[in-house]
Amino acid sequence: MADEGGVSIHMDALARAVQAAASASISPQSLLLAWTDWASHLAASPGKQSELMSLAAEQASALAGYLRECLLAGTGDRTISQMA
């Protein structure tokens, strides 16, 4: 067997470097734990879910209006934040 130990060590180091770059050097386990904590709290909060759904509907409506205006006018001179 050729230098398999050196290759595997290099591959592991490269994988960790890519993972660190992708996660801003925060451990993936910490990110998963934070997301799971957030999701479990949201799942137990029907009022917050309703609030977020209303916000999403308002923003989707504003986006649809903006797109309609762009299609009818031919240009999009106004930004979506100016329409709110």
N, CA, C and O atoms as CSV, one atom per row, in Angstrom:
chain,resi,resn,atom,element,x,y,z
A,1,MET,N,N,0.830,-1.178,0.000
A,1,MET,CA,C,0.000,0.000,0.000
A,1,MET,C,C,0.874,1.241,0.000
A,1,MET,O,O,1.740,1.415,0.857
A,2,ALA,N,N,0.631,2.085,-0.966
A,2,ALA,CA,C,1.375,3.339,-1.056
A,2,ALA,C,C,0.905,4.272,0.048
A,2,ALA,O,O,-0.002,3.912,0.799
A,3,ASP,N,N,1.441,5.359,0.163
A,3,ASP,CA,C,1.219,6.348,1.219
A,3,ASP,C,C,-0.260,6.706,1.389
A,3,ASP,O,O,-0.649,7.853,1.173
A,4,GLU,N,N,-1.091,5.719,1.779
A,4,GLU,CA,C,-2.523,5.968,1.936
A,4,GLU,C,C,-2.801,6.826,3.159
A,4,GLU,O,O,-3.747,7.614,3.152
A,5,GLY,N,N,-2.009,6.693,4.195
A,5,GLY,CA,C,-2.209,7.495,5.400
A,5,GLY,C,C,-2.035,8.975,5.109
A,5,GLY,O,O,-2.810,9.801,5.590
A,6,GLY,N,N,-1.023,9.313,4.326
A,6,GLY,CA,C,-0.782,10.712,3.976
A,6,GLY,C,C,-1.894,11.279,3.113
A,6,GLY,O,O,-2.289,12.433,3.279
A,7,VAL,N,N,-2.400,10.470,2.193
A,7,VAL,CA,C,-3.486,10.918,1.313
A,7,VAL,C,C,-4.756,11.135,2.116
A,7,VAL,O,O,-5.448,12.136,1.929
A,8,SER,N,N,-5.065,10.207,3.008
A,8,SER,CA,C,-6.298,10.354,3.793
A,8,SER,C,C,-6.217,11.548,4.736
A,8,SER,O,O,-7.212,12.243,4.943
A,9,ILE,N,N,-5.053,11.790,5.303
A,9,ILE,CA,C,-4.884,12.952,6.178
A,9,ILE,C,C,-5.068,14.232,5.373
A,9,ILE,O,O,-5.718,15.173,5.828
A,10,HIS,N,N,-4.492,14.261,4.173
A,10,HIS,CA,C,-4.640,15.438,3.300
A,10,HIS,C,C,-6.102,15.641,2.905
A,10,HIS,O,O,-6.596,16.768,2.904
A,11,MET,N,N,-6.793,14.552,2.569
A,11,MET,CA,C,-8.203,14.657,2.184
A,11,MET,C,C,-9.054,15.159,3.352
A,11,MET,O,O,-9.942,15.990,3.160
A,12,ASP,N,N,-8.786,14.659,4.561
A,12,ASP,CA,C,-9.526,15.106,5.738
A,12,ASP,C,C,-9.288,16.591,6.005
A,12,ASP,O,O,-10.223,17.331,6.309
A,13,ALA,N,N,-8.039,17.018,5.890
A,13,ALA,CA,C,-7.710,18.425,6.123
A,13,ALA,C,C,-8.389,19.313,5.084
A,13,ALA,O,O,-8.899,20.383,5.417
A,14,LEU,N,N,-8.395,18.873,3.828
A,14,LEU,CA,C,-9.045,19.635,2.770
A,14,LEU,C,C,-10.552,19.716,3.013
A,14,LEU,O,O,-11.153,20.775,2.831
A,15,ALA,N,N,-11.161,18.610,3.419
A,15,ALA,CA,C,-12.600,18.601,3.704
A,15,ALA,C,C,-12.929,19.545,4.854
A,15,ALA,O,O,-13.919,20.275,4.790
A,16,ARG,N,N,-12.112,19.540,5.902
A,16,ARG,CA,C,-12.345,20.453,7.026
A,16,ARG,C,C,-12.170,21.910,6.612
A,16,ARG,O,O,-12.902,22.779,7.087
A,17,ALA,N,N,-11.212,22.184,5.736
A,17,ALA,CA,C,-10.994,23.557,5.272
A,17,ALA,C,C,-12.184,24.049,4.452
A,17,ALA,O,O,-12.616,25.192,4.600
A,18,VAL,N,N,-12.706,23.190,3.593
A,18,VAL,CA,C,-13.879,23.561,2.792
A,18,VAL,C,C,-15.083,23.781,3.709
A,18,VAL,O,O,-15.833,24.742,3.537
A,19,GLN,N,N,-15.259,22.902,4.664
A,19,GLN,CA,C,-16.367,23.009,5.610
A,19,GLN,C,C,-16.254,24.301,6.423
A,19,GLN,O,O,-17.261,24.973,6.643
A,20,ALA,N,N,-15.062,24.654,6.866
A,20,ALA,CA,C,-14.853,25.881,7.641
A,20,ALA,C,C,-15.149,27.110,6.800
A,20,ALA,O,O,-15.744,28.071,7.288
A,21,ALA,N,N,-14.741,27.085,5.549
A,21,ALA,CA,C,-15.004,28.222,4.667
A,21,ALA,C,C,-16.500,28.374,4.400
A,21,ALA,O,O,-17.009,29.493,4.330
A,22,ALA,N,N,-17.198,27.262,4.253
A,22,ALA,CA,C,-18.629,27.308,3.954
A,22,ALA,C,C,-19.463,27.719,5.158
A,22,ALA,O,O,-20.559,28.254,4.992
A,23,SER,N,N,-18.970,27.483,6.355
A,23,SER,CA,C,-19.768,27.758,7.554
A,23,SER,C,C,-19.183,28.889,8.396
A,23,SER,O,O,-19.511,29.004,9.578
A,24,ALA,N,N,-18.333,29.715,7.817
A,24,ALA,CA,C,-17.693,30.822,8.539
A,24,ALA,C,C,-16.986,30.321,9.799
A,24,ALA,O,O,-16.991,30.994,10.829
A,25,SER,N,N,-16.392,29.162,9.713
A,25,SER,CA,C,-15.637,28.532,10.802
A,25,SER,C,C,-16.486,28.198,12.025
A,25,SER,O,O,-15.952,28.018,13.119
A,26,ILE,N,N,-17.798,28.116,11.848
A,26,ILE,CA,C,-18.691,27.679,12.926
A,26,ILE,C,C,-18.947,26.197,12.711
A,26,ILE,O,O,-19.178,25.767,11.581
A,27,SER,N,N,-18.911,25.421,13.767
A,27,SER,CA,C,-19.066,23.982,13.605
A,27,SER,C,C,-20.450,23.649,13.050
A,27,SER,O,O,-21.441,24.249,13.465
A,28,PRO,N,N,-20.529,22.704,12.121
A,28,PRO,CA,C,-21.817,22.311,11.556
A,28,PRO,C,C,-22.778,21.797,12.628
A,28,PRO,O,O,-23.990,21.979,12.513
A,29,GLN,N,N,-22.251,21.166,13.652
A,29,GLN,CA,C,-23.102,20.679,14.732
A,29,GLN,C,C,-23.750,21.853,15.472
A,29,GLN,O,O,-24.919,21.773,15.848
A,30,SER,N,N,-23.008,22.933,15.684
A,30,SER,CA,C,-23.567,24.119,16.343
A,30,SER,C,C,-24.649,24.758,15.482
A,30,SER,O,O,-25.684,25.183,15.995
A,31,LEU,N,N,-24.411,24.827,14.167
A,31,LEU,CA,C,-25.415,25.376,13.261
A,31,LEU,C,C,-26.685,24.539,13.285
A,31,LEU,O,O,-27.790,25.079,13.331
A,32,LEU,N,N,-26.526,23.222,13.255
A,32,LEU,CA,C,-27.688,22.330,13.275
A,32,LEU,C,C,-28.445,22.452,14.593
A,32,LEU,O,O,-29.676,22.463,14.606
A,33,LEU,N,N,-27.719,22.543,15.689
A,33,LEU,CA,C,-28.353,22.684,17.001
A,33,LEU,C,C,-29.132,23.998,17.083
A,33,LEU,O,O,-30.255,24.022,17.587
A,34,ALA,N,N,-28.545,25.078,16.595
A,34,ALA,CA,C,-29.235,26.372,16.621
A,34,ALA,C,C,-30.484,26.336,15.749
A,34,ALA,O,O,-31.533,26.841,16.149
A,35,TRP,N,N,-30.381,25.745,14.563
A,35,TRP,CA,C,-31.543,25.661,13.673
A,35,TRP,C,C,-32.639,24.793,14.293
A,35,TRP,O,O,-33.816,25.147,14.229
A,36,THR,N,N,-32.265,23.670,14.887
A,36,THR,CA,C,-33.239,22.785,15.519
A,36,THR,C,C,-33.942,23.494,16.679
A,36,THR,O,O,-35.152,23.352,16.853
A,37,ASP,N,N,-33.187,24.252,17.464
A,37,ASP,CA,C,-33.762,25.000,18.576
A,37,ASP,C,C,-34.763,26.031,18.055
A,37,ASP,O,O,-35.866,26.151,18.589
A,38,TRP,N,N,-34.381,26.775,17.013
A,38,TRP,CA,C,-35.266,27.780,16.427
A,38,TRP,C,C,-36.529,27.118,15.879
A,38,TRP,O,O,-37.636,27.594,16.130
A,39,ALA,N,N,-36.368,26.024,15.134
A,39,ALA,CA,C,-37.512,25.350,14.512
A,39,ALA,C,C,-38.461,24.782,15.562
A,39,ALA,O,O,-39.678,24.841,15.388
A,40,SER,N,N,-37.921,24.233,16.647
A,40,SER,CA,C,-38.796,23.667,17.683
A,40,SER,C,C,-39.576,24.764,18.399
A,40,SER,O,O,-40.740,24.562,18.744
A,41,HIS,N,N,-38.954,25.923,18.630
A,41,HIS,CA,C,-39.676,27.035,19.243
A,41,HIS,C,C,-40.757,27.570,18.302
A,41,HIS,O,O,-41.862,27.885,18.746
A,42,LEU,N,N,-40.452,27.675,17.024
A,42,LEU,CA,C,-41.444,28.141,16.057
A,42,LEU,C,C,-42.602,27.155,15.943
A,42,LEU,O,O,-43.758,27.562,15.825
A,43,ALA,N,N,-42.292,25.856,15.978
A,43,ALA,CA,C,-43.339,24.831,15.878
A,43,ALA,C,C,-44.305,24.907,17.054
A,43,ALA,O,O,-45.469,24.529,16.923
A,44,ALA,N,N,-43.839,25.388,18.192
A,44,ALA,CA,C,-44.683,25.477,19.385
A,44,ALA,C,C,-45.323,26.855,19.547
A,44,ALA,O,O,-45.886,27.154,20.600
A,45,SER,N,N,-45.242,27.706,18.504
A,45,SER,CA,C,-45.770,29.070,18.596
A,45,SER,C,C,-46.716,29.370,17.437
A,45,SER,O,O,-46.310,29.992,16.455
A,46,PRO,N,N,-47.976,28.934,17.539
A,46,PRO,CA,C,-48.903,29.160,16.429
A,46,PRO,C,C,-49.147,30.644,16.143
A,46,PRO,O,O,-49.406,31.010,14.996
A,47,GLY,N,N,-49.070,31.490,17.148
A,47,GLY,CA,C,-49.241,32.925,16.926
A,47,GLY,C,C,-48.137,33.489,16.052
A,47,GLY,O,O,-48.400,34.275,15.142
A,48,LYS,N,N,-46.904,33.089,16.325
A,48,LYS,CA,C,-45.764,33.549,15.524
A,48,LYS,C,C,-45.857,32.995,14.108
A,48,LYS,O,O,-45.530,33.693,13.148
A,49,GLN,N,N,-46.298,31.747,13.969
A,49,GLN,CA,C,-46.473,31.162,12.641
A,49,GLN,C,C,-47.472,31.986,11.839
A,49,GLN,O,O,-47.248,32.274,10.663
A,50,SER,N,N,-48.575,32.364,12.481
A,50,SER,CA,C,-49.604,33.161,11.818
A,50,SER,C,C,-49.055,34.525,11.415
A,50,SER,O,O,-49.316,35.012,10.315
A,51,GLU,N,N,-48.299,35.126,12.310
A,51,GLU,CA,C,-47.692,36.434,12.026
A,51,GLU,C,C,-46.746,36.345,10.830
A,51,GLU,O,O,-46.766,37.209,9.954
A,52,LEU,N,N,-45.928,35.311,10.794
A,52,LEU,CA,C,-44.989,35.135,9.686
A,52,LEU,C,C,-45.713,34.843,8.380
A,52,LEU,O,O,-45.282,35.295,7.320
A,53,MET,N,N,-46.815,34.086,8.445
A,53,MET,CA,C,-47.591,33.800,7.230
A,53,MET,C,C,-48.234,35.079,6.697
A,53,MET,O,O,-48.275,35.289,5.485
A,54,SER,N,N,-48.735,35.936,7.589
A,54,SER,CA,C,-49.306,37.213,7.166
A,54,SER,C,C,-48.248,38.104,6.527
A,54,SER,O,O,-48.499,38.738,5.502
A,55,LEU,N,N,-47.074,38.149,7.128
A,55,LEU,CA,C,-45.973,38.933,6.577
A,55,LEU,C,C,-45.577,38.411,5.197
A,55,LEU,O,O,-45.348,39.192,4.274
A,56,ALA,N,N,-45.500,37.104,5.064
A,56,ALA,CA,C,-45.150,36.505,3.766
A,56,ALA,C,C,-46.198,36.841,2.715
A,56,ALA,O,O,-45.852,37.120,1.567
A,57,ALA,N,N,-47.476,36.819,3.091
A,57,ALA,CA,C,-48.550,37.147,2.147
A,57,ALA,C,C,-48.466,38.616,1.729
A,57,ALA,O,O,-48.644,38.936,0.554
A,58,GLU,N,N,-48.196,39.510,2.686
A,58,GLU,CA,C,-48.046,40.928,2.361
A,58,GLU,C,C,-46.886,41.155,1.404
A,58,GLU,O,O,-47.015,41.904,0.435
A,59,GLN,N,N,-45.754,40.512,1.672
A,59,GLN,CA,C,-44.587,40.689,0.830
A,59,GLN,C,C,-44.795,40.077,-0.552
A,59,GLN,O,O,-44.329,40.628,-1.549
A,60,ALA,N,N,-45.489,38.946,-0.619
A,60,ALA,CA,C,-45.786,38.334,-1.919
A,60,ALA,C,C,-46.718,39.231,-2.720
A,60,ALA,O,O,-46.566,39.359,-3.935
A,61,SER,N,N,-47.680,39.850,-2.049
A,61,SER,CA,C,-48.598,40.764,-2.715
A,61,SER,C,C,-47.855,41.993,-3.241
A,61,SER,O,O,-48.094,42.434,-4.365
A,62,ALA,N,N,-46.956,42.542,-2.428
A,62,ALA,CA,C,-46.160,43.698,-2.862
A,62,ALA,C,C,-45.283,43.329,-4.053
A,62,ALA,O,O,-45.147,44.115,-4.991
A,63,LEU,N,N,-44.690,42.143,-4.022
A,63,LEU,CA,C,-43.851,41.694,-5.132
A,63,LEU,C,C,-44.686,41.507,-6.390
A,63,LEU,O,O,-44.258,41.891,-7.478
A,64,ALA,N,N,-45.879,40.919,-6.255
A,64,ALA,CA,C,-46.754,40.727,-7.412
A,64,ALA,C,C,-47.163,42.072,-8.007
A,64,ALA,O,O,-47.206,42.224,-9.228
A,65,GLY,N,N,-47.460,43.041,-7.154
A,65,GLY,CA,C,-47.808,44.380,-7.637
A,65,GLY,C,C,-46.647,45.036,-8.356
A,65,GLY,O,O,-46.832,45.672,-9.394
A,66,TYR,N,N,-45.473,44.885,-7.818
A,66,TYR,CA,C,-44.268,45.438,-8.443
A,66,TYR,C,C,-44.030,44.797,-9.804
A,66,TYR,O,O,-43.731,45.491,-10.776
A,67,LEU,N,N,-44.162,43.476,-9.874
A,67,LEU,CA,C,-43.964,42.785,-11.145
A,67,LEU,C,C,-45.016,43.213,-12.164
A,67,LEU,O,O,-44.699,43.409,-13.338
A,68,ARG,N,N,-46.271,43.359,-11.721
A,68,ARG,CA,C,-47.328,43.811,-12.616
A,68,ARG,C,C,-47.003,45.200,-13.152
A,68,ARG,O,O,-47.147,45.464,-14.346
A,69,GLU,N,N,-46.559,46.097,-12.247
A,69,GLU,CA,C,-46.203,47.455,-12.651
A,69,GLU,C,C,-45.054,47.444,-13.656
A,69,GLU,O,O,-45.075,48.192,-14.633
A,70,CYS,N,N,-44.066,46.608,-13.420
A,70,CYS,CA,C,-42.933,46.516,-14.347
A,70,CYS,C,C,-43.382,46.020,-15.718
A,70,CYS,O,O,-42.955,46.542,-16.748
A,71,LEU,N,N,-44.237,45.020,-15.720
A,71,LEU,CA,C,-44.709,44.475,-16.997
A,71,LEU,C,C,-45.541,45.497,-17.765
A,71,LEU,O,O,-45.422,45.601,-18.986
A,72,LEU,N,N,-46.376,46.246,-17.064
A,72,LEU,CA,C,-47.226,47.230,-17.736
A,72,LEU,C,C,-46.444,48.459,-18.184
A,72,LEU,O,O,-46.714,49.011,-19.250
A,73,ALA,N,N,-45.484,48.888,-17.381
A,73,ALA,CA,C,-44.717,50.092,-17.689
A,73,ALA,C,C,-43.529,49.794,-18.593
A,73,ALA,O,O,-43.048,50.679,-19.301
A,74,GLY,N,N,-43.065,48.581,-18.573
A,74,GLY,CA,C,-41.910,48.230,-19.386
A,74,GLY,C,C,-40.586,48.471,-18.681
A,74,GLY,O,O,-39.558,47.949,-19.110
A,75,THR,N,N,-40.592,49.247,-17.610
A,75,THR,CA,C,-39.365,49.475,-16.839
A,75,THR,C,C,-39.702,49.390,-15.365
A,75,THR,O,O,-40.860,49.534,-14.973
A,76,GLY,N,N,-38.720,49.164,-14.578
A,76,GLY,CA,C,-38.912,49.099,-13.129
A,76,GLY,C,C,-38.160,50.224,-12.471
A,76,GLY,O,O,-37.125,49.995,-11.845
A,77,ASP,N,N,-38.664,51.454,-12.600
A,77,ASP,CA,C,-37.973,52.609,-12.039
A,77,ASP,C,C,-38.024,52.635,-10.521
A,77,ASP,O,O,-37.094,53.118,-9.876
A,78,ARG,N,N,-39.111,52.115,-9.941
A,78,ARG,CA,C,-39.249,52.128,-8.485
A,78,ARG,C,C,-38.727,50.812,-7.908
A,78,ARG,O,O,-38.787,49.769,-8.559
A,79,THR,N,N,-38.224,50.876,-6.703
A,79,THR,CA,C,-37.782,49.661,-6.023
A,79,THR,C,C,-38.913,49.125,-5.171
A,79,THR,O,O,-39.850,49.859,-4.856
A,80,ILE,N,N,-38.845,47.882,-4.801
A,80,ILE,CA,C,-39.899,47.257,-4.001
A,80,ILE,C,C,-40.045,47.940,-2.656
A,80,ILE,O,O,-41.157,48.015,-2.133
A,81,SER,N,N,-38.946,48.447,-2.067
A,81,SER,CA,C,-39.038,49.121,-0.770
A,81,SER,C,C,-39.781,50.447,-0.871
A,81,SER,O,O,-40.368,50.889,0.117
A,82,GLN,N,N,-39.776,51.095,-2.037
A,82,GLN,CA,C,-40.509,52.336,-2.213
A,82,GLN,C,C,-42.010,52.094,-2.318
A,82,GLN,O,O,-42.792,53.026,-2.127
A,83,MET,N,N,-42.427,50.877,-2.615
A,83,MET,CA,C,-43.833,50.583,-2.787
A,83,MET,C,C,-44.523,50.276,-1.462
A,83,MET,O,O,-45.747,50.367,-1.367
A,84,ALA,N,N,-43.756,49.917,-0.444
A,84,ALA,CA,C,-44.344,49.517,0.840
A,84,ALA,C,C,-44.831,50.707,1.620
A,84,ALA,O,O,-45.354,50.549,2.724
